[in-house]
Coordinates of C-alpha atoms in Angstrom, one line a residue:
M1 CA 0.0 0.0 0.0
R2 CA 1.3 3.5 -1.0
R3 CA 0.7 6.4 1.3
G4 CA 1.5 10.0 0.7
R5 CA 3.8 11.5 -1.9
L6 CA 7.1 13.3 -2.1
R7 CA 7.2 16.7 -3.8
I8 CA 10.6 18.3 -4.4
A9 CA 10.4 22.0 -4.9
D10 CA 12.0 23.4 -8.1
R11 CA 14.5 25.3 -6.1
V12 CA 16.1 22.0 -4.9
P13 CA 17.3 20.8 -8.4
A14 CA 18.0 24.5 -9.2
R15 CA 20.5 24.7 -6.3
I16 CA 22.0 21.4 -7.2
A17 CA 22.4 22.5 -10.8
W18 CA 24.0 25.8 -9.6
L19 CA 26.5 23.9 -7.5
A20 CA 27.3 21.4 -10.3
T21 CA 27.9 24.3 -12.7
R22 CA 30.2 26.1 -10.3
E23 CA 32.2 22.9 -9.7
A24 CA 32.3 21.9 -13.4
L25 CA 33.8 25.3 -14.4
G26 CA 35.8 25.9 -11.2
L27 CA 34.1 29.3 -10.7
G28 CA 35.2 31.7 -8.0
R29 CA 33.0 33.4 -5.4
D30 CA 32.3 36.4 -7.7
E31 CA 31.3 34.3 -10.7
V32 CA 27.6 33.3 -10.2
P33 CA 25.8 31.3 -12.9
R34 CA 22.1 32.0 -13.4
V35 CA 20.1 28.8 -13.1
S36 CA 16.4 28.1 -13.5
V37 CA 14.5 24.8 -13.3
Q38 CA 11.0 23.6 -14.1
V39 CA 10.0 20.1 -13.2
V40 CA 7.4 19.0 -15.7
D41 CA 6.0 15.4 -16.0
G42 CA 8.7 14.0 -13.7
S43 CA 11.7 15.5 -15.5
A44 CA 13.6 18.7 -15.1
R45 CA 14.1 21.4 -17.7
V46 CA 17.2 23.3 -16.7
R47 CA 18.5 26.6 -18.1
V48 CA 22.0 27.8 -17.1
G49 CA 23.2 31.3 -18.0
L50 CA 27.0 31.8 -17.9
V51 CA 29.5 34.6 -18.3
L52 CA 32.6 33.0 -19.9
E53 CA 36.1 34.1 -20.8
F54 CA 36.6 35.5 -24.3
G55 CA 38.7 33.1 -26.3
S56 CA 38.0 30.1 -24.2
D57 CA 36.5 26.9 -25.6
L58 CA 32.8 27.7 -25.1
V59 CA 31.5 24.4 -26.5
E60 CA 33.7 22.3 -24.2
Q61 CA 32.7 24.4 -21.2
A62 CA 29.0 24.2 -22.1
E63 CA 29.2 20.4 -22.5
R64 CA 31.0 20.0 -19.2
V65 CA 28.2 22.0 -17.5
R66 CA 25.5 20.1 -19.2
A67 CA 27.0 16.7 -18.3
A68 CA 27.5 17.8 -14.6
V69 CA 24.0 19.1 -14.3
V70 CA 22.4 15.9 -15.8
D71 CA 24.5 13.7 -13.6
R72 CA 24.1 15.6 -10.3
V73 CA 20.4 16.5 -10.5
G74 CA 19.5 13.0 -11.5
A75 CA 21.7 11.3 -8.8
L76 CA 20.7 13.6 -5.9
T77 CA 17.0 14.0 -6.6
G78 CA 15.9 11.1 -8.7
I79 CA 14.5 13.6 -11.2
P80 CA 16.1 13.2 -14.6
A81 CA 17.3 16.4 -16.3
R82 CA 16.2 15.6 -19.8
E83 CA 16.6 19.1 -21.1
V84 CA 19.6 21.3 -20.1
V85 CA 20.1 24.5 -22.0
V86 CA 23.4 26.3 -21.5
V87 CA 23.4 29.9 -22.6
V88 CA 26.5 32.1 -22.8
E89 CA 25.0 35.4 -21.8
R90 CA 28.1 37.4 -21.9
L91 CA 31.8 37.1 -22.7
K92 CA 34.3 38.7 -20.4
V93 CA 37.8 39.9 -21.3
G94 CA 40.5 38.5 -19.0
Q95 CA 43.4 40.5 -17.6
P96 CA 46.3 40.8 -20.2
D97 CA 49.5 38.9 -19.4
V98 CA 52.2 41.4 -18.4

């Protein structure tokens, strides 16, 4: 017999995705990704907004973030992240080598 039900608020997988993104890219304290999550029909739709370094490998970084989010959200919540959209919102110019 089944009783009750478990409801995980959208902010839980959002926080997990946020942490996974920071870890995947090795972001510092000042670098904060923007993450939003919607759980629809038992799966998560995740959007991650990033500010990345100009001249860096954007595709590789986006893939690293996507893989980390899929892995961590699914493993820690049991909710599969079937759709992860990584958006590079802005490029920043690093300090020149002197």
